[in-house]
PDB file of C-alpha atoms in Angstrom:
ATOM      1  CA  ASP R   1       1.593  17.318  10.722  1.00 84.00           C
ATOM      2  CA  ALA R   2       2.675  13.744  11.181  1.00 85.00           C
ATOM      3  CA  GLU R   3       4.346  12.174   8.189  1.00 91.00           C
ATOM      4  CA  ILE R   4       6.451   9.318   6.927  1.00 95.00           C
ATOM      5  CA  THR R   5       9.613  10.089   4.987  1.00 96.00           C
ATOM      6  CA  GLN R   6      12.059   7.998   2.999  1.00 98.00           C
ATOM      7  CA  SER R   7      15.608   8.701   1.933  1.00 97.00           C
ATOM      8  CA  PRO R   8      17.174   8.761  -0.493  1.00 97.00           C
ATOM      9  CA  ARG R   9      14.410   9.189  -3.062  1.00 97.00           C
ATOM     10  CA  HIS R  10      16.656   7.842  -5.815  1.00 97.00           C
ATOM     11  CA  LYS R  11      19.699   5.596  -5.540  1.00 97.00           C
ATOM     12  CA  ILE R  12      21.976   3.986  -8.073  1.00 98.00           C
ATOM     13  CA  THR R  13      24.381   1.350  -6.832  1.00 97.00           C
ATOM     14  CA  GLU R  14      26.502  -1.488  -8.119  1.00 97.00           C
ATOM     15  CA  THR R  15      26.026  -5.214  -7.759  1.00 98.00           C
ATOM     16  CA  GLY R  16      27.467  -6.531  -4.515  1.00 97.00           C
ATOM     17  CA  ARG R  17      27.391  -3.279  -2.568  1.00 97.00           C
ATOM     18  CA  GLN R  18      25.535  -2.896   0.716  1.00 98.00           C
ATOM     19  CA  VAL R  19      22.717  -0.361   0.577  1.00 98.00           C
ATOM     20  CA  THR R  20      20.545   1.043   3.340  1.00 98.00           C
ATOM     21  CA  LEU R  21      17.244   2.770   2.723  1.00 98.00           C
ATOM     22  CA  ALA R  22      15.905   4.962   5.504  1.00 98.00           C
ATOM     23  CA  CYS R  23      12.322   5.242   6.715  1.00 98.00           C
ATOM     24  CA  HIS R  24      11.212   7.681   9.417  1.00 98.00           C
ATOM     25  CA  GLN R  25       7.674   8.228  10.706  1.00 96.00           C
ATOM     26  CA  THR R  26       6.318  10.772  13.150  1.00 93.00           C
ATOM     27  CA  TRP R  27       2.893   9.128  13.571  1.00 88.00           C
ATOM     28  CA  ASN R  28       4.128   7.287  16.664  1.00 89.00           C
ATOM     29  CA  HIS R  29       2.879   4.086  15.057  1.00 90.00           C
ATOM     30  CA  ASN R  30       3.986   0.732  16.412  1.00 89.00           C
ATOM     31  CA  ASN R  31       3.717  -1.076  13.080  1.00 91.00           C
ATOM     32  CA  MET R  32       6.089  -0.444  10.195  1.00 94.00           C
ATOM     33  CA  PHE R  33       6.431  -2.209   6.857  1.00 96.00           C
ATOM     34  CA  TRP R  34       8.665  -2.367   3.814  1.00 98.00           C
ATOM     35  CA  TYR R  35       7.278  -3.202   0.375  1.00 97.00           C
ATOM     36  CA  ARG R  36       8.719  -3.375  -3.090  1.00 97.00           C
ATOM     37  CA  GLN R  37       6.666  -2.483  -6.122  1.00 95.00           C
ATOM     38  CA  ASP R  38       7.395  -4.014  -9.503  1.00 93.00           C
ATOM     39  CA  LEU R  39       5.408  -3.970 -12.709  1.00 86.00           C
ATOM     40  CA  GLY R  40       3.135  -6.986 -12.840  1.00 79.00           C
ATOM     41  CA  HIS R  41       3.644  -7.880  -9.193  1.00 83.00           C
ATOM     42  CA  GLY R  42       1.911  -5.080  -7.334  1.00 86.00           C
ATOM     43  CA  LEU R  43       3.125  -4.553  -3.782  1.00 92.00           C
ATOM     44  CA  ARG R  44       5.128  -7.299  -2.131  1.00 94.00           C
ATOM     45  CA  LEU R  45       5.927  -7.310   1.568  1.00 95.00           C
ATOM     46  CA  ILE R  46       9.623  -7.554   2.433  1.00 97.00           C
ATOM     47  CA  HIS R  47       9.807  -7.140   6.216  1.00 97.00           C
ATOM     48  CA  TYR R  48       7.658  -5.733   8.962  1.00 95.00           C
ATOM     49  CA  SER R  49       7.857  -4.754  12.609  1.00 94.00           C
ATOM     50  CA  TYR R  50       5.230  -4.568  15.332  1.00 90.00           C
ATOM     51  CA  GLY R  51       7.398  -2.574  17.710  1.00 90.00           C
ATOM     52  CA  VAL R  52      10.878  -1.847  18.997  1.00 93.00           C
ATOM     53  CA  GLN R  53      13.196  -4.869  18.738  1.00 95.00           C
ATOM     54  CA  ASP R  54      10.549  -6.797  16.774  1.00 94.00           C
ATOM     55  CA  THR R  55      11.149  -7.741  13.128  1.00 96.00           C
ATOM     56  CA  ASN R  56       9.483 -10.304  10.863  1.00 95.00           C
ATOM     57  CA  LYS R  57      10.014 -11.642   7.373  1.00 96.00           C
ATOM     58  CA  GLY R  58       7.558 -10.999   4.615  1.00 94.00           C
ATOM     59  CA  GLU R  59       7.037 -12.894   1.387  1.00 92.00           C
ATOM     60  CA  VAL R  60      10.193 -11.614  -0.373  1.00 96.00           C
ATOM     61  CA  SER R  61      12.715 -11.187   2.443  1.00 97.00           C
ATOM     62  CA  ASP R  62      15.736 -12.964   0.940  1.00 97.00           C
ATOM     63  CA  GLY R  63      18.639 -10.546   0.577  1.00 97.00           C
ATOM     64  CA  TYR R  64      17.084  -7.916   2.843  1.00 98.00           C
ATOM     65  CA  SER R  65      17.262  -7.157   6.555  1.00 98.00           C
ATOM     66  CA  VAL R  66      15.744  -4.631   8.946  1.00 98.00           C
ATOM     67  CA  SER R  67      16.286  -3.518  12.497  1.00 97.00           C
ATOM     68  CA  ARG R  68      14.021  -1.564  14.828  1.00 97.00           C
ATOM     69  CA  SER R  69      15.844   0.292  17.586  1.00 97.00           C
ATOM     70  CA  ASN R  70      13.201   2.969  18.145  1.00 95.00           C
ATOM     71  CA  THR R  71       9.571   3.650  17.278  1.00 94.00           C
ATOM     72  CA  GLU R  72      10.270   6.151  14.496  1.00 95.00           C
ATOM     73  CA  ASP R  73      12.727   4.333  12.228  1.00 97.00           C
ATOM     74  CA  LEU R  74      12.883   1.094  10.249  1.00 98.00           C
ATOM     75  CA  PRO R  75      15.910   1.085   7.927  1.00 98.00           C
ATOM     76  CA  LEU R  76      16.016  -1.531   5.163  1.00 98.00           C
ATOM     77  CA  THR R  77      19.408  -2.999   4.277  1.00 98.00           C
ATOM     78  CA  LEU R  78      20.327  -4.861   1.130  1.00 97.00           C
ATOM     79  CA  GLU R  79      23.301  -6.913   2.225  1.00 95.00           C
ATOM     80  CA  SER R  80      24.753  -7.441  -1.244  1.00 97.00           C
ATOM     81  CA  ALA R  81      22.724  -5.695  -3.899  1.00 97.00           C
ATOM     82  CA  ALA R  82      21.627  -7.690  -6.945  1.00 97.00           C
ATOM     83  CA  SER R  83      20.123  -6.517 -10.226  1.00 97.00           C
ATOM     84  CA  SER R  84      16.922  -8.346  -9.292  1.00 96.00           C
ATOM     85  CA  GLN R  85      16.529  -5.871  -6.434  1.00 98.00           C
ATOM     86  CA  THR R  86      16.102  -2.964  -8.815  1.00 97.00           C
ATOM     87  CA  SER R  87      12.681  -1.711  -7.789  1.00 97.00           C
ATOM     88  CA  VAL R  88      10.695   1.013  -6.078  1.00 97.00           C
ATOM     89  CA  TYR R  89      10.645   0.573  -2.315  1.00 98.00           C
ATOM     90  CA  PHE R  90       7.883   1.858  -0.081  1.00 98.00           C
ATOM     91  CA  CYS R  91       7.815   2.161   3.658  1.00 97.00           C
ATOM     92  CA  ALA R  92       4.489   2.232   5.491  1.00 95.00           C
ATOM     93  CA  SER R  93       3.243   2.471   9.043  1.00 94.00           C
ATOM     94  CA  SER R  94       0.018   1.760  10.858  1.00 90.00           C
ATOM     95  CA  GLY R  95      -1.309   2.109  14.354  1.00 83.00           C
ATOM     96  CA  LEU R  96      -4.415   2.380  16.440  1.00 68.00           C
ATOM     97  CA  ALA R  97      -7.405   4.539  15.469  1.00 55.00           C
ATOM     98  CA  GLY R  98      -9.792   5.268  18.326  1.00 54.00           C
ATOM     99  CA  GLY R  99      -8.330   2.338  20.178  1.00 57.00           C
ATOM    100  CA  LEU R 100      -8.964  -0.078  17.313  1.00 59.00           C
ATOM    101  CA  ALA R 101      -6.363  -1.681  15.095  1.00 60.00           C
ATOM    102  CA  ILE R 102      -7.977  -0.627  11.836  1.00 65.00           C
ATOM    103  CA  ASN R 103      -4.830  -1.519   9.889  1.00 74.00           C
ATOM    104  CA  GLU R 104      -4.971   1.512   7.623  1.00 85.00           C
ATOM    105  CA  GLN R 105      -1.463   2.110   6.337  1.00 91.00           C
ATOM    106  CA  PHE R 106       0.317   5.407   5.736  1.00 92.00           C
ATOM    107  CA  PHE R 107       2.907   5.273   2.978  1.00 95.00           C
ATOM    108  CA  GLY R 108       6.111   7.120   2.339  1.00 96.00           C
ATOM    109  CA  PRO R 109       6.921   8.634  -1.078  1.00 96.00           C
ATOM    110  CA  GLY R 110       9.121   5.732  -2.116  1.00 97.00           C
ATOM    111  CA  THR R 111      12.767   5.156  -3.029  1.00 98.00           C
ATOM    112  CA  ARG R 112      13.679   4.217  -6.571  1.00 97.00           C
ATOM    113  CA  LEU R 113      16.676   1.894  -6.428  1.00 98.00           C
ATOM    114  CA  THR R 114      18.679   0.874  -9.467  1.00 98.00           C
ATOM    115  CA  VAL R 115      21.310  -1.851  -9.159  1.00 97.00           C
ATOM    116  CA  LEU R 116      23.769  -1.919 -12.050  1.00 96.00           C
TER     117      LEU R 116
ATOM    118  CA  ALA L   1      -6.392 -15.946   5.431  1.00 74.00           C
ATOM    119  CA  GLN L   2      -7.584 -13.299   3.035  1.00 81.00           C
ATOM    120  CA  SER L   3      -7.190 -12.478  -0.645  1.00 88.00           C
ATOM    121  CA  VAL L   4      -8.143  -9.713  -3.047  1.00 93.00           C
ATOM    122  CA  THR L   5      -8.934  -9.801  -6.748  1.00 95.00           C
ATOM    123  CA  GLN L   6      -9.112  -6.652  -8.821  1.00 95.00           C
ATOM    124  CA  LEU L   7     -10.772  -7.272 -12.153  1.00 92.00           C
ATOM    125  CA  GLY L   8      -9.001  -5.505 -14.976  1.00 90.00           C
ATOM    126  CA  SER L   9      -5.426  -4.277 -14.797  1.00 92.00           C
ATOM    127  CA  HIS L  10      -6.452  -1.262 -16.887  1.00 95.00           C
ATOM    128  CA  VAL L  11      -9.736   0.622 -17.073  1.00 97.00           C
ATOM    129  CA  SER L  12     -10.239   3.368 -19.629  1.00 97.00           C
ATOM    130  CA  VAL L  13     -13.009   5.990 -19.400  1.00 97.00           C
ATOM    131  CA  SER L  14     -13.822   9.314 -20.975  1.00 97.00           C
ATOM    132  CA  GLU L  15     -13.771  12.462 -18.910  1.00 97.00           C
ATOM    133  CA  GLY L  16     -17.217  12.891 -17.343  1.00 97.00           C
ATOM    134  CA  ALA L  17     -18.072   9.197 -17.549  1.00 97.00           C
ATOM    135  CA  LEU L  18     -18.794   6.846 -14.666  1.00 97.00           C
ATOM    136  CA  VAL L  19     -15.784   5.223 -13.045  1.00 98.00           C
ATOM    137  CA  LEU L  20     -16.206   1.632 -11.812  1.00 98.00           C
ATOM    138  CA  LEU L  21     -13.233  -0.284 -10.445  1.00 98.00           C
ATOM    139  CA  ARG L  22     -13.994  -3.802  -9.273  1.00 97.00           C
ATOM    140  CA  CYS L  23     -12.695  -5.523  -6.170  1.00 97.00           C
ATOM    141  CA  ASN L  24     -13.655  -8.910  -4.775  1.00 96.00           C
ATOM    142  CA  TYR L  25     -12.221 -10.314  -1.580  1.00 94.00           C
ATOM    143  CA  SER L  26     -12.183 -13.449   0.464  1.00 91.00           C
ATOM    144  CA  SER L  27     -11.889 -13.427   4.224  1.00 83.00           C
ATOM    145  CA  SER L  28     -12.539 -15.955   6.963  1.00 77.00           C
ATOM    146  CA  VAL L  29     -13.689 -13.244   9.389  1.00 79.00           C
ATOM    147  CA  PRO L  30     -15.377  -9.838   8.985  1.00 80.00           C
ATOM    148  CA  PRO L  31     -12.961  -7.789   6.934  1.00 86.00           C
ATOM    149  CA  TYR L  32     -11.685  -4.287   6.942  1.00 90.00           C
ATOM    150  CA  LEU L  33     -11.605  -3.037   3.342  1.00 93.00           C
ATOM    151  CA  PHE L  34      -9.616  -0.210   1.788  1.00 94.00           C
ATOM    152  CA  TRP L  35      -9.065   1.578  -1.475  1.00 97.00           C
ATOM    153  CA  TYR L  36      -5.769   3.361  -2.010  1.00 97.00           C
ATOM    154  CA  VAL L  37      -4.729   5.607  -4.879  1.00 97.00           C
ATOM    155  CA  GLN L  38      -1.212   6.036  -6.217  1.00 96.00           C
ATOM    156  CA  TYR L  39      -0.375   8.973  -8.445  1.00 95.00           C
ATOM    157  CA  PRO L  40       2.772   8.783 -10.607  1.00 91.00           C
ATOM    158  CA  ASN L  41       6.002   8.830  -8.612  1.00 89.00           C
ATOM    159  CA  GLN L  42       4.181   8.966  -5.287  1.00 92.00           C
ATOM    160  CA  GLY L  43       3.308   6.610  -2.471  1.00 94.00           C
ATOM    161  CA  LEU L  44      -0.123   5.150  -1.868  1.00 95.00           C
ATOM    162  CA  GLN L  45      -2.698   7.260  -0.085  1.00 94.00           C
ATOM    163  CA  LEU L  46      -5.984   6.163   1.418  1.00 94.00           C
ATOM    164  CA  LEU L  47      -9.116   6.950  -0.599  1.00 96.00           C
ATOM    165  CA  LEU L  48     -11.642   5.333   1.706  1.00 95.00           C
ATOM    166  CA  LYS L  49     -12.158   2.456   4.097  1.00 92.00           C
ATOM    167  CA  TYR L  50     -14.863   0.205   5.430  1.00 92.00           C
ATOM    168  CA  THR L  51     -14.618  -1.094   8.975  1.00 88.00           C
ATOM    169  CA  THR L  52     -18.113  -1.503  10.434  1.00 85.00           C
ATOM    170  CA  GLY L  53     -21.496   0.176  10.141  1.00 87.00           C
ATOM    171  CA  ALA L  54     -22.795   1.824   6.996  1.00 89.00           C
ATOM    172  CA  THR L  55     -21.926  -0.243   3.959  1.00 90.00           C
ATOM    173  CA  LEU L  56     -21.730   2.719   1.576  1.00 95.00           C
ATOM    174  CA  VAL L  57     -18.514   4.523   2.270  1.00 95.00           C
ATOM    175  CA  LYS L  58     -17.607   7.933   0.899  1.00 96.00           C
ATOM    176  CA  GLY L  59     -14.022   8.946   0.377  1.00 94.00           C
ATOM    177  CA  ILE L  60     -11.961  11.785  -0.945  1.00 93.00           C
ATOM    178  CA  ASN L  61     -12.230  13.288  -4.433  1.00 93.00           C
ATOM    179  CA  GLY L  62     -15.846  12.157  -4.914  1.00 96.00           C
ATOM    180  CA  PHE L  63     -15.155   8.432  -4.749  1.00 97.00           C
ATOM    181  CA  GLU L  64     -17.341   5.972  -2.907  1.00 97.00           C
ATOM    182  CA  ALA L  65     -17.497   2.219  -2.408  1.00 97.00           C
ATOM    183  CA  GLU L  66     -20.137  -0.187  -1.209  1.00 95.00           C
ATOM    184  CA  PHE L  67     -19.426  -3.234   0.931  1.00 94.00           C
ATOM    185  CA  LYS L  68     -21.595  -6.117  -0.263  1.00 94.00           C
ATOM    186  CA  LYS L  69     -21.100  -9.086   1.998  1.00 91.00           C
ATOM    187  CA  SER L  70     -23.278 -11.433  -0.075  1.00 92.00           C
ATOM    188  CA  GLU L  71     -21.183 -10.704  -3.163  1.00 93.00           C
ATOM    189  CA  THR L  72     -17.868 -10.373  -1.276  1.00 94.00           C
ATOM    190  CA  SER L  73     -17.303  -7.162  -3.206  1.00 95.00           C
ATOM    191  CA  PHE L  74     -16.103  -3.656  -2.520  1.00 96.00           C
ATOM    192  CA  HIS L  75     -16.283  -1.884  -5.876  1.00 97.00           C
ATOM    193  CA  LEU L  76     -15.085   1.706  -6.202  1.00 98.00           C
ATOM    194  CA  THR L  77     -17.183   4.236  -8.107  1.00 98.00           C
ATOM    195  CA  LYS L  78     -17.206   7.881  -9.071  1.00 98.00           C
ATOM    196  CA  PRO L  79     -20.098   9.413 -11.024  1.00 97.00           C
ATOM    197  CA  SER L  80     -17.992  11.620 -13.280  1.00 97.00           C
ATOM    198  CA  ALA L  81     -14.342  11.047 -14.097  1.00 97.00           C
ATOM    199  CA  HIS L  82     -11.874  13.893 -14.133  1.00 97.00           C
ATOM    200  CA  MET L  83      -8.517  13.953 -15.851  1.00 96.00           C
ATOM    201  CA  SER L  84      -6.859  14.237 -12.459  1.00 96.00           C
ATOM    202  CA  ASP L  85      -8.296  10.826 -11.465  1.00 97.00           C
ATOM    203  CA  ALA L  86      -5.815   9.074 -13.731  1.00 97.00           C
ATOM    204  CA  ALA L  87      -3.780   6.930 -11.350  1.00 96.00           C
ATOM    205  CA  GLU L  88      -3.236   3.407 -10.040  1.00 96.00           C
ATOM    206  CA  TYR L  89      -5.877   2.145  -7.617  1.00 97.00           C
ATOM    207  CA  PHE L  90      -5.363  -0.625  -5.102  1.00 96.00           C
ATOM    208  CA  CYS L  91      -7.957  -2.537  -3.135  1.00 96.00           C
ATOM    209  CA  ALA L  92      -6.838  -4.069   0.157  1.00 94.00           C
ATOM    210  CA  VAL L  93      -8.348  -6.273   2.848  1.00 91.00           C
ATOM    211  CA  SER L  94      -7.281  -6.993   6.396  1.00 86.00           C
ATOM    212  CA  LEU L  95      -8.779  -9.047   9.169  1.00 77.00           C
ATOM    213  CA  SER L  96     -10.660  -7.283  11.919  1.00 66.00           C
ATOM    214  CA  GLY L  97      -8.948  -7.911  15.212  1.00 61.00           C
ATOM    215  CA  GLY L  98      -6.212  -9.925  13.560  1.00 59.00           C
ATOM    216  CA  SER L  99      -2.979  -9.401  11.726  1.00 66.00           C
ATOM    217  CA  TYR L 100      -1.925  -5.846  11.018  1.00 74.00           C
ATOM    218  CA  ILE L 101      -0.866  -6.844   7.539  1.00 85.00           C
ATOM    219  CA  PRO L 102      -3.312  -6.015   4.751  1.00 88.00           C
ATOM    220  CA  THR L 103      -3.437  -8.004   1.547  1.00 90.00           C
ATOM    221  CA  PHE L 104      -3.323  -5.812  -1.561  1.00 92.00           C
ATOM    222  CA  GLY L 105      -4.775  -6.454  -4.972  1.00 93.00           C
ATOM    223  CA  ARG L 106      -2.553  -6.180  -8.035  1.00 93.00           C
ATOM    224  CA  GLY L 107      -3.884  -2.718  -8.825  1.00 94.00           C
ATOM    225  CA  THR L 108      -5.974  -1.177 -11.596  1.00 96.00           C
ATOM    226  CA  SER L 109      -4.646   1.614 -13.742  1.00 96.00           C
ATOM    227  CA  LEU L 110      -7.355   4.177 -14.487  1.00 97.00           C
ATOM    228  CA  ILE L 111      -6.907   5.977 -17.788  1.00 97.00           C
ATOM    229  CA  VAL L 112      -9.052   9.052 -18.431  1.00 97.00           C
ATOM    230  CA  HIS L 113      -9.484  10.285 -22.002  1.00 96.00           C
ATOM    231  CA  PRO L 114     -10.428  13.887 -22.757  1.00 94.00           C
TER     232      PRO L 114
END
């Protein structure tokens, strides 16, 4: 079965360190997304990609970057981790359904990141 | 542009009681509408969706939602709550034929009492 996986599931790091969170999907979806989820804020979009070599900023992109070198993977990098980036991070993907862009998203299990 | 409002950050029901989670949206074009559920320590998973056609949509686990264009609503219901329904529920809207990015509501936490 197709799936979307994230690794690691839990990560503790120190302020100032670079951290990369992995996201891998086997749906063959063109669209991939990174969200962070914080109490009181719901889901907030960090970055997204519509295909290989395409990346776009979301509403909370400062301090984060992504790259898309293939269809399956969209790693999220925190250039210099800050305590404000302590959060749960979700990767999602979406594609065509019956030829239509229905925009239904498939989510990974999440990565809980703690920045000390 | 589109937006979603979920009324009530927490909804509490007794086991066996009706579940009603409210969602209102705004959209400049015909919307696609979704309900997602998130169980503790898991990602979101799709409960149901409305794209076109029949306005009453049935989803997994006995949930259903009705698209009411005149009321710009897409409320989620279940006739009889089960303890296992306790979770966070998110309503989302996206534009048909437009951006691939849905807009999510803030979420409603469903609490089920024995």
